[in-house]
XYZ file of C-alpha atoms in Angstrom:
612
model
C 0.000 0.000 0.000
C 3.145 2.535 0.987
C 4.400 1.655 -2.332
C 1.360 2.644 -3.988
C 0.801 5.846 -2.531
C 4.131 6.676 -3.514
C 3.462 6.393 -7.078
C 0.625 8.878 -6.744
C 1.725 13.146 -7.643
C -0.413 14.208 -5.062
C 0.668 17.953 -5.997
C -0.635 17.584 -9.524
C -2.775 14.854 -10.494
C -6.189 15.790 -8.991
C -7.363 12.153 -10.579
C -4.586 10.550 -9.097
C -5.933 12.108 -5.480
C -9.174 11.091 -5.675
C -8.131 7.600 -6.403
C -6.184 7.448 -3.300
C -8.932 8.586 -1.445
C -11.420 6.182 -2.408
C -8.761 3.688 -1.846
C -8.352 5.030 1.769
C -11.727 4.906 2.467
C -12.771 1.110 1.009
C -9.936 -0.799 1.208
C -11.070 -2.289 4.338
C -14.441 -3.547 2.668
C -12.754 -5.391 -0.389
C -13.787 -8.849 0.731
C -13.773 -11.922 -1.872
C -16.866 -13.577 -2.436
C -16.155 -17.028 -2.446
C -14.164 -17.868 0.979
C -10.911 -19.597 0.291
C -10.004 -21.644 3.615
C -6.726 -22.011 3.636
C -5.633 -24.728 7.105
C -2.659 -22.957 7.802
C -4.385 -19.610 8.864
C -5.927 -20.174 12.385
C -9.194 -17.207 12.479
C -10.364 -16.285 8.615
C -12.148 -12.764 8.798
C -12.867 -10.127 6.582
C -14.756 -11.793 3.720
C -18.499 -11.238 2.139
C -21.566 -13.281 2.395
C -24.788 -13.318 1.001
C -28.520 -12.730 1.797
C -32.091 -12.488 1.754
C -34.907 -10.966 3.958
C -37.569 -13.694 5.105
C -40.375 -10.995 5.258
C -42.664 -13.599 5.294
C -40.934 -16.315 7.330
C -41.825 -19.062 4.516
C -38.814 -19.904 3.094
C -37.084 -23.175 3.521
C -34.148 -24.646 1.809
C -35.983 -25.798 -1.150
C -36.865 -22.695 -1.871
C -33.650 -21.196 -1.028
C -31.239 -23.732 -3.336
C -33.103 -22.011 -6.482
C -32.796 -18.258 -5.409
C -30.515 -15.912 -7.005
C -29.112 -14.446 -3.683
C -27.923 -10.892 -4.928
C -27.491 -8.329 -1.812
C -24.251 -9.228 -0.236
C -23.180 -8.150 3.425
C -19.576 -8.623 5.463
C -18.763 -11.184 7.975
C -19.869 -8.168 10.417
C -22.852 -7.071 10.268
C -26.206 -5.674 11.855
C -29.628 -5.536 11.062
C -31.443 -3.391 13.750
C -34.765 -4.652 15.170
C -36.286 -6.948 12.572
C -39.137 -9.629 12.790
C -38.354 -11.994 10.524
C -35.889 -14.355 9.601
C -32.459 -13.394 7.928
C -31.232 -16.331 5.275
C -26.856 -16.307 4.741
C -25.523 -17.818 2.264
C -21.409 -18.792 2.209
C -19.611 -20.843 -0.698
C -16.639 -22.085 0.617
C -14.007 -23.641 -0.615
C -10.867 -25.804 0.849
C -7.881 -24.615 -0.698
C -5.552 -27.565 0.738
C -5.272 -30.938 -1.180
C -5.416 -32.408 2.515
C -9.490 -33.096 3.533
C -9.755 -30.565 6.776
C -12.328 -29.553 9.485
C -13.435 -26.045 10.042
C -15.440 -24.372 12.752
C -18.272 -21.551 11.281
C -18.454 -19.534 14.062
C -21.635 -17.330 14.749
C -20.225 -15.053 17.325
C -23.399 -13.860 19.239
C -25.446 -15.741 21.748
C -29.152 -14.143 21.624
C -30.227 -15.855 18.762
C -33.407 -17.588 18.786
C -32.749 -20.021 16.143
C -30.032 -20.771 14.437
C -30.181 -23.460 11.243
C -27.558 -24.362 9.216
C -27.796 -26.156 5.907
C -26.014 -27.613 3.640
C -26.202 -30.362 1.000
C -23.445 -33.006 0.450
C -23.306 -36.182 -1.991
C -27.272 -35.203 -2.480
C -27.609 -35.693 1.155
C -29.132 -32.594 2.453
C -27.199 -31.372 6.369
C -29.474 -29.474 8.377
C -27.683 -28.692 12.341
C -30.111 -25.928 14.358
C -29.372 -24.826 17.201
C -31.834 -22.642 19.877
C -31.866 -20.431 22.565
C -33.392 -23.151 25.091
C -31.042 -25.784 23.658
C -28.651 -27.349 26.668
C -25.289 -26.199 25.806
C -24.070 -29.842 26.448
C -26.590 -31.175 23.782
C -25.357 -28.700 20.935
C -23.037 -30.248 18.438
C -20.453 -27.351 19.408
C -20.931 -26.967 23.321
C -20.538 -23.340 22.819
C -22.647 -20.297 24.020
C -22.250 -18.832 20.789
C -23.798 -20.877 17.376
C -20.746 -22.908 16.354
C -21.266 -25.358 13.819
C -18.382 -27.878 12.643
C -17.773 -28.668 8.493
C -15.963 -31.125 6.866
C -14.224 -30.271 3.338
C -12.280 -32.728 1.163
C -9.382 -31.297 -0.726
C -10.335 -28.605 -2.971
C -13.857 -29.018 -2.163
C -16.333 -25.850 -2.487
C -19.073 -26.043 -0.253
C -22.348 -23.886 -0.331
C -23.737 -23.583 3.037
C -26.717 -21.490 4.424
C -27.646 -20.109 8.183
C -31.222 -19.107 8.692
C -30.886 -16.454 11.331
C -33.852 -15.389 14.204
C -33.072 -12.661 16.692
C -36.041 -11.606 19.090
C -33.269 -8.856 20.247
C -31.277 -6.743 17.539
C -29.672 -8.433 14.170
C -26.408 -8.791 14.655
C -23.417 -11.108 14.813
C -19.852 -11.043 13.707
C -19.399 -14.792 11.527
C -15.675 -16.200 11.518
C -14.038 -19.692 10.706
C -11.667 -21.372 12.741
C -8.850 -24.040 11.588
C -10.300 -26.464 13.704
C -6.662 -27.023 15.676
C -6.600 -23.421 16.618
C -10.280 -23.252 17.714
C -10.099 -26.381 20.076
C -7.060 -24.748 21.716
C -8.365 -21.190 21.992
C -11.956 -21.773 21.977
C -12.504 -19.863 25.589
C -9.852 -17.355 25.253
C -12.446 -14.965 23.751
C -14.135 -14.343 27.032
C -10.925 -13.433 29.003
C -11.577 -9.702 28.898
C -15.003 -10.566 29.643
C -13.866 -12.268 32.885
C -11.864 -9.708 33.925
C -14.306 -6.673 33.144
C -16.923 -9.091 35.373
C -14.252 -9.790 38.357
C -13.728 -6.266 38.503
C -17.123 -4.538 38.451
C -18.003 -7.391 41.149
C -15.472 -6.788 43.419
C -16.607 -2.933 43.112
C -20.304 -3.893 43.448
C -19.809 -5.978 46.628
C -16.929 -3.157 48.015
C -19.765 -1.064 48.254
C -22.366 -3.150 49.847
C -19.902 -3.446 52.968
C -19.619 -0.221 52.608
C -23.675 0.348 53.128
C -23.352 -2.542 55.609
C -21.188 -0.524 57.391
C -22.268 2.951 56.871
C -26.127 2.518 56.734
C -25.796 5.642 53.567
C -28.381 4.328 50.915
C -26.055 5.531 48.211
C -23.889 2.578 48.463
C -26.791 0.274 48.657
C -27.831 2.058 44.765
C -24.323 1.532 43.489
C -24.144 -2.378 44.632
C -27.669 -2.917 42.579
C -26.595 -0.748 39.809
C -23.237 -1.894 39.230
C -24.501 -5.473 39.912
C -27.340 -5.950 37.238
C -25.150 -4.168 34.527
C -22.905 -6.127 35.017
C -25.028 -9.472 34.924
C -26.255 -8.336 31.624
C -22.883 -7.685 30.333
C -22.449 -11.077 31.054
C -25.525 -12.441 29.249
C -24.989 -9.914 26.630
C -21.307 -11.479 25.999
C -22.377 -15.022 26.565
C -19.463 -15.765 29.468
C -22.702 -16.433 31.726
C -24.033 -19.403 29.662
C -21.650 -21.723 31.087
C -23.029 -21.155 34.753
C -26.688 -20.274 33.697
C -29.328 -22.909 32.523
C -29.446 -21.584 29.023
C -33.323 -21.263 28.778
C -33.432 -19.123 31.465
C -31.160 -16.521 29.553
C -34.422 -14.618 28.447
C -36.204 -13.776 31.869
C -32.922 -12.901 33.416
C -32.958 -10.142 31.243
C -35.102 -8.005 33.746
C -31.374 -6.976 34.721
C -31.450 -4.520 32.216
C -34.628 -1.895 33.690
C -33.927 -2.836 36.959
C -30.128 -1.571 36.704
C -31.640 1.494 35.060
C -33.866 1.509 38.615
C -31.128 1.650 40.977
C -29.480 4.208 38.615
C -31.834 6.682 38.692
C -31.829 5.781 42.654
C -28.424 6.685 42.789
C -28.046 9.799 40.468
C -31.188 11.523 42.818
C -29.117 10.312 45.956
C -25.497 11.892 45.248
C -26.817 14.573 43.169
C -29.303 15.334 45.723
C -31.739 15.896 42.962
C -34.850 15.954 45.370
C -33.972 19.521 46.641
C -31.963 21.026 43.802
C -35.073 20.261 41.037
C -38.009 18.729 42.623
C -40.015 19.051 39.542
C -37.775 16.848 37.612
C -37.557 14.578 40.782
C -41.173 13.666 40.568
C -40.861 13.408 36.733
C -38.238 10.676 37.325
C -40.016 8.885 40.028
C -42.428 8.177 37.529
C -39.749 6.915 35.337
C -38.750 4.511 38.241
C -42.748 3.403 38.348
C -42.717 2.663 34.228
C -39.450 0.742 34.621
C -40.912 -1.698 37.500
C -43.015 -2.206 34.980
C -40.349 -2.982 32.367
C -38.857 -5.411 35.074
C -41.653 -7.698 34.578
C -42.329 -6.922 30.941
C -39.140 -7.433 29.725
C -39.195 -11.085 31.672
C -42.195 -11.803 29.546
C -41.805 -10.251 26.334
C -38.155 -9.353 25.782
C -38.614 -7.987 21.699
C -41.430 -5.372 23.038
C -39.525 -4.641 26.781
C -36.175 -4.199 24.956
C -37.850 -1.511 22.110
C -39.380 -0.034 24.666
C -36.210 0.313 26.659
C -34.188 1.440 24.048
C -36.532 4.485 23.727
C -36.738 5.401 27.426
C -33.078 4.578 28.344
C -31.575 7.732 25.968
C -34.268 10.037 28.115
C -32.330 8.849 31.646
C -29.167 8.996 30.591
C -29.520 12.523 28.673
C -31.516 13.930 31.602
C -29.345 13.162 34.392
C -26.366 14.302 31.643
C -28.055 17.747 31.858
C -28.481 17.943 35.503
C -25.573 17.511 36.416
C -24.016 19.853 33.669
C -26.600 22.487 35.637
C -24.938 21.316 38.599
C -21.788 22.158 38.006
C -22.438 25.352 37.181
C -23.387 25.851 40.871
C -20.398 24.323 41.564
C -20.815 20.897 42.522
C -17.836 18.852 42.833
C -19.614 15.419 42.823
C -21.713 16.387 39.782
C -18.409 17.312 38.150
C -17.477 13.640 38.309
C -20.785 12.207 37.824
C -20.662 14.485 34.356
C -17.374 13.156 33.077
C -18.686 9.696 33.744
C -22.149 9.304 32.471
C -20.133 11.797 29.224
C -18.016 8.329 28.549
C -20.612 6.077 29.232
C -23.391 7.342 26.753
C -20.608 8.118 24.003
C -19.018 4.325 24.001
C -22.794 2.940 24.562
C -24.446 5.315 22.092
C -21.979 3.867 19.460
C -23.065 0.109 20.783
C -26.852 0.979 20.598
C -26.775 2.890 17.218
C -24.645 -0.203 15.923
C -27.295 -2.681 17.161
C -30.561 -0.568 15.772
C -28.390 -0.865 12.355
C -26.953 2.847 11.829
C -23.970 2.339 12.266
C -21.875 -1.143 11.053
C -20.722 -3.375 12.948
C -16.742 -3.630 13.404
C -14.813 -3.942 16.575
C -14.866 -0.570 17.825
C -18.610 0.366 17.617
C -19.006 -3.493 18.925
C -16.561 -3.377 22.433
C -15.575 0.033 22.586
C -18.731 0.213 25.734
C -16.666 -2.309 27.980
C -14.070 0.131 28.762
C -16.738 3.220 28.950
C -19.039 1.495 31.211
C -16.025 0.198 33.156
C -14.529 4.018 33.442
C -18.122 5.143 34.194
C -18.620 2.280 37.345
C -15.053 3.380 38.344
C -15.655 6.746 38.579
C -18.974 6.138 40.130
C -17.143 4.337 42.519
C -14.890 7.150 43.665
C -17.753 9.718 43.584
C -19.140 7.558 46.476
C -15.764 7.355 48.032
C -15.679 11.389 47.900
C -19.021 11.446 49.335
C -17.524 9.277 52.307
C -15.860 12.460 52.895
C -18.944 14.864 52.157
C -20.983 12.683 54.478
C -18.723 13.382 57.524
C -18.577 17.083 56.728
C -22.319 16.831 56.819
C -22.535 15.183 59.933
C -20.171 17.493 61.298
C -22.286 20.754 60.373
C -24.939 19.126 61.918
C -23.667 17.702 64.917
C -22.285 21.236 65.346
C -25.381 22.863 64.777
C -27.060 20.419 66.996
C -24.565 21.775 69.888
C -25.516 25.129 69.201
C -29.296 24.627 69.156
C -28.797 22.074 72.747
C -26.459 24.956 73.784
C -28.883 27.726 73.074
C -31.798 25.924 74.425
C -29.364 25.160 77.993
C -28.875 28.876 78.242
C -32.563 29.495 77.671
C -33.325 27.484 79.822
C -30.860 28.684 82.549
C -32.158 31.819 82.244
C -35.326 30.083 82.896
C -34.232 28.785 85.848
C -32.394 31.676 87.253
C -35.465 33.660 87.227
C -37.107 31.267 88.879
C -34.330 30.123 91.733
C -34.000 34.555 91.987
C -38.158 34.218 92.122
C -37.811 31.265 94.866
C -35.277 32.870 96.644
C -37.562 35.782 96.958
C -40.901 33.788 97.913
C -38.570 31.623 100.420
C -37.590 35.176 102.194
C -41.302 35.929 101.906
C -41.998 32.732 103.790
C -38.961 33.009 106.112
C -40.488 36.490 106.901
C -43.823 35.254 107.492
C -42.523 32.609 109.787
C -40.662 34.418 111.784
C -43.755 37.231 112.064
C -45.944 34.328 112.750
C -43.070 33.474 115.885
C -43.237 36.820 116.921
C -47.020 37.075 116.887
C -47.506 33.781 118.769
C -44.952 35.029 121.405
C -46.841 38.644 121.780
C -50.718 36.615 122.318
C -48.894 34.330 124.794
C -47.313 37.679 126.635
C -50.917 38.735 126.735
C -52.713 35.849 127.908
C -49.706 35.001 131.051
C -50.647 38.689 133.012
C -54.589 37.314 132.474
C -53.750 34.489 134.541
C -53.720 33.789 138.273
C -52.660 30.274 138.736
C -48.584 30.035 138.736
C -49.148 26.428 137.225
C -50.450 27.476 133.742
C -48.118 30.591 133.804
C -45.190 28.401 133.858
C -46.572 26.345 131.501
C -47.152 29.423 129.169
C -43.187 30.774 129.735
C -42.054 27.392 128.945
C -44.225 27.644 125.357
C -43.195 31.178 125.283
C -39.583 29.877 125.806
C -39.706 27.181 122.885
C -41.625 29.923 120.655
C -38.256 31.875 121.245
C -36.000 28.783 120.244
C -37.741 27.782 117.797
C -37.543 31.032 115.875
C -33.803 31.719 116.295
C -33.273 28.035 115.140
C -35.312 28.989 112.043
C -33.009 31.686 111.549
C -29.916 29.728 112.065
C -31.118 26.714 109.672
C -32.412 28.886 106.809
C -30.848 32.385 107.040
C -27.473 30.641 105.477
C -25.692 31.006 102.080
C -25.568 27.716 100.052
C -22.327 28.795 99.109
C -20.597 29.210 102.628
C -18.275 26.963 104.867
C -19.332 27.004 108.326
C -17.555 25.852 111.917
C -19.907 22.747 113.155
C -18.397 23.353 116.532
C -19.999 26.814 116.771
C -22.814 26.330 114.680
C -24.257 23.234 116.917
C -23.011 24.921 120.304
C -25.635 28.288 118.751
C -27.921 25.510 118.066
C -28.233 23.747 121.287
C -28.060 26.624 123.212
C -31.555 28.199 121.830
C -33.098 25.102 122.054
C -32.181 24.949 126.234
C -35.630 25.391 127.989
C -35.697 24.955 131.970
C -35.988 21.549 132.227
C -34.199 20.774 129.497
C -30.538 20.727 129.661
C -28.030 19.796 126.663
C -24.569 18.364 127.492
C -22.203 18.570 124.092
C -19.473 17.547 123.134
C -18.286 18.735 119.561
C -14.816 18.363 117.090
C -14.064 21.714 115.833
C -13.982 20.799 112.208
C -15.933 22.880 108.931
C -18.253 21.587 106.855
C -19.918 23.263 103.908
C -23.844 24.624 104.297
C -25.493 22.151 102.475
C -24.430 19.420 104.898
C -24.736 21.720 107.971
C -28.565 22.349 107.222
C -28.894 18.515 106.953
C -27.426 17.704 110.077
C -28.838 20.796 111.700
C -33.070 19.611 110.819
C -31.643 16.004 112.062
C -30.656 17.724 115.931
C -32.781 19.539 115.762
C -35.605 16.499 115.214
C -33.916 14.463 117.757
C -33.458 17.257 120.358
C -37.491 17.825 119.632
C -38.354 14.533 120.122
C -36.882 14.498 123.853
C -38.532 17.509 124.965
C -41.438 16.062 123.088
C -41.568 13.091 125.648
C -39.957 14.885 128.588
C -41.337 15.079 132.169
C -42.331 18.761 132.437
C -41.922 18.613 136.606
C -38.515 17.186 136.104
C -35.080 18.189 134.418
C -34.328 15.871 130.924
C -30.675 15.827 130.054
C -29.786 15.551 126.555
C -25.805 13.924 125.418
C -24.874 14.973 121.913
C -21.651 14.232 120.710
C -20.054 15.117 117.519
C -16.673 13.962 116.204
C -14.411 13.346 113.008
C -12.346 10.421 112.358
C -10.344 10.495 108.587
C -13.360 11.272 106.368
C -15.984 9.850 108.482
C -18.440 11.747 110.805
C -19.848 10.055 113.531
C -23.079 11.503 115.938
C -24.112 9.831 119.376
C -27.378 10.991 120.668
C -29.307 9.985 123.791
C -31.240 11.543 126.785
C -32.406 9.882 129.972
C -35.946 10.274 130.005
C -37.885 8.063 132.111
C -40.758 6.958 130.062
C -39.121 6.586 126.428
C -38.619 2.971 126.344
C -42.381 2.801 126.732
C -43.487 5.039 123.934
C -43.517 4.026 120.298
C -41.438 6.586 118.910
C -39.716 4.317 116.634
C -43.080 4.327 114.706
C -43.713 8.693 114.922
C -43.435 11.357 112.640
C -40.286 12.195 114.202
C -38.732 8.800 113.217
C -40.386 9.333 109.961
C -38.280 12.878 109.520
C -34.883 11.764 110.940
C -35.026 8.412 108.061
C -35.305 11.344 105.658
C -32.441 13.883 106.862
C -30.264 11.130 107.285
C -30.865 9.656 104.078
C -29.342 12.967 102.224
C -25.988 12.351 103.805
C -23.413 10.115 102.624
C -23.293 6.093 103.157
C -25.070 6.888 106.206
C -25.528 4.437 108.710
C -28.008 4.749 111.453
C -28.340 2.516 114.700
C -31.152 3.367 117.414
C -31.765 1.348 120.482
C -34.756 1.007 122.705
C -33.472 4.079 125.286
C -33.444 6.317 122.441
C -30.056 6.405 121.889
C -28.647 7.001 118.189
C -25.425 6.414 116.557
C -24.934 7.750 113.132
C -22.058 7.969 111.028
C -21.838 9.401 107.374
C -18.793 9.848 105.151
C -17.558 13.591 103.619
C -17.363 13.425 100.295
C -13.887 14.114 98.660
């Protein structure tokens, strides 16, 4: 060819130019029309056939043997969507003076039916294969329609294939030197393998990933990247050696239902939903028609497939748009998603024009969508991988604006509740008041009601209420007129204490560490003497003195009270079942690991421990 070109004055021979260029241009498509098979060469390719349209699906090979066949086609070809049966016709001849075997190869396995014929020492071959056929029981065990001929030396052979697709058309025919072909036989579905290994280690990645993360988006991706790539592999054939073959068919639901978890995906990463919720309800009723597809296609695939080949260009072109749209708002992810569904439709808008029958068929147009659908799953891939990213930065902004909502919500609410501790405070000196007015008030009608009296017996017995009246309200004072916040001496607090509560009769022996404790605890231990001190005079002998022993000393971090008095009637009475009892239980049980101990004489030991 060089050599040729060479020849050619380019510069000055316009006729010379225009040779060349037709040249260029069909070279490739110079095929001979009777196929020479020569043994030595292992794969024969590039050579013309031809054929007739069975419009009416009534031919048979009687009819056939006595047409004049005159359209002619290549070894690759395509006929779009057709209904009817395609009739091939090949005269070929062995070229070797040896008698040889040769495999006809029909390298597509969706055909319906597949017939050859042929008609040898007037003995008429016919060898059909179809789609529900058992591999095992074809002549060939191949996924694709292989068919085996015998030639004797220089023989020419005229053989026919009657052709019936319910898909698209289309098939690339080559023959194998039968050596090569039982050696290599497999070695077509290599890349096949690979391509499959790969999206399905992707496609399971990213279900541990959901498993893990609990984000939907993964979830999408697995059944996306999953059913695409099962119909790659039915598509290619490398299935049919795993997959009963008359199931091949109904598993073809794959196909709408990977369009499903696409559309799943796209409104999940491009968060469609709140960037265009008008086109996010149009789409959801894409996802209803294509549940529908899911079962149609099972059951009809010629009508699902058409039908799927209209509505698949409006996905991928709408979600091609949107994310365009998204960029411009400056979307990282849809920046991705863009250069990936941009590869995707170009290398599978070249497969689907090929199969409709625009554009031939030839190896590029045929394969090129492997490596664009395997770019576009990759990429899809690490879009969800840079979401990981995006997902913590979400949770992040709102974990943080969480914190400031709780936060806001604590300070409201502590302004809440430092009105209302200021507003207790304030009714608590209202009732302290009141108290103490109600003391004073008490005392004053008792001062009255003493100079009405004659007897001496009732005026003692009003100075001694008078007397406890008096107590009683300085104790109030001391036990409520203290700051939580303060750190008092318990050896002059209690000393205070007893000392008020003295009456005649009533006298209060102490004996008390000098040690501080803070308020809180001092109240609580105060309202427990206080109790305890009450409940003696409570039972006391009026006509004779009580004594009271109250002791009060530290030891490490432990506090430890002994209480008793030596009135003469307590072991009798049933204090252990009073109010009183009932009140000291509940003081105590505000201190620390407090243990209590009370015998019969009305004697109390209690210790508690400080906290550190």
């Amino acid at each position: 060819m060089y050599d040729f070109i060479q020849k050619i004055d380019l510069r000055g021979n316009v006729k010379n130019f225009f040779i060349l260029v037709v040249f260029l241009f069909t070279h490739n498509f110079l095929y001979s029309q009777t196929v020479s098979l020569d043994p030595t060469i292992s794969k024969l390719d590039n050579f013309e056939m031809y054929y007739i349209k069975d419009t009416d699906n009534s031919l048979n090979y009687e009819n056939i043997k006595n047409i004049n066949f005159k359209e002619k086609i290549t070894n690759r070809f395509t006929f779009g969507y057709i209904n009817y049966p395609i009739w091939l016709k090949l005269d070929l001849k062995n070229s070797s003076n040896e008698a040889n075997s040769f495999i006809l190869a029909l390298e597509e396995p969706f055909f319906d039916s597949v017939t050859l014929i042929y008609e040898k020492n007037a003995t008429v071959y016919r060898v059909q294969n179809s789609v529900k056929d058992n591999l095992m029981q074809r002549e060939q065990p191949h996924p694709n329609n292989h068919f085996k001929l015998h030639l004797e030396p220089n023989e020419t052979l005229t053989v026919y294939l009657k052709i019936r697709s319910l898909f698209s058309t289309f098939a690339e025919i080559f023959i194998y030197n039968e050596k090569y072909y039982n050696h290599n036989s497999k070695q077509t579905y290599f890349i096949y393998f690979f391509y499959l290994g790969a999206v399905g280690i992707m496609a399971f990645y990213n279900l541990f990933l959901y498993l893990y993360l609990k984000e939907v988006s993964y979830l999408y991706y697995f059944g996306y990247s999953f059913n695409f790539g099962f119909w790659v592999g039915l598509f290619s054939g490398a299935l049919y050696f795993y997959i009963p073959i008359k199931y091949i068919y109904y598993l073809h639901f794959c196909v709408p239902l990977s369009l499903v978890f696409l559309i799943l995906f796209s409104n999940r990463v491009l968060n469609i939903k709140s960037s265009y919720p008008i086109t996010y309800k149009i789409l959801n009723l894409t996802l209803l028609f294509l549940l529908i597809l899911v079962f149609w296609v099972s059951l009809d695939i010629e009508v699902g497939f058409t039908l799927l080949n209209i509505v698949s260009p409006y996905i991928f072109f709408t979600y091609l748009i949107l994310s365009f749209m998204l960029i411009l708002k400056k979307s990282a992810i849809a920046k991705y998603y863009f250069i990936a569904m941009s590869i995707y439709l170009i290398t599978m808008s070249l497969l689907i024009l090929m199969i409709i029958g625009i554009l031939p068929n030839n190896i590029y147009f045929r394969y090129l969508f492997i490596a664009g659908s395997f770019i576009e799953l990759v990429m899809l891939s690490l879009i969800l991988a840079f979401r990981i990213n995006l997902i913590q930065k979400e949770y992040q902004n709102r974990l943080e604006n969480e914190i400031l909502k709780q936060t806001k919500n604590i300070n409201d609410q502590n302004k809440i509740l430092k009105n209302l501790l200021k507003d207790k405070e304030e009714l608590l000196k209202e009732i302290f008041h009141r108290i103490k007015n109600n003391f004073q008030i008490l005392i004053a009608m008792l001062s009255i009601e003493i100079n009405k009296e004659d007897s001496n017996y009732t005026k003692n017995k009003i100075e001694n209420i008078i007397l406890k009246l008096k107590s009683m309200s300085i104790v109030h004072d001391m036990l409520y007129n203290q700051k939580d916040d303060e750190i008092v001496s318990l050896k002059e607090f209690f000393s205070k204490l007893c000392y008020h509560l003295s009456l005649p009769n009533i006298k209060i022996n102490t004996s008390i560490d000098e040690f501080f404790l803070d308020t809180k605890i001092i109240k609580n231990l105060g309202l427990l003497i206080n109790e305890l001190i009450t409940n003696s005079i409570k039972h006391s002998n009026y006509e004779e003195i009580c004594e009271i022993y109250l002791s009060i000393s530290k030891k490490n971090n432990m506090v430890i009270i002994e209480y008793k008095d030596d009135g003469n009637n307590i072991k009798n009475s049933n204090y252990k079942q009073g109010y009183g009892t009932i009140f000291i239980e509940e003081f105590t049980s505000k201190l620390n690991n407090c243990k209590v101990e009370l015998n019969d004489f009305f004697e109390y030991h209690i210790s508690f421990q400080l906290e550190n």
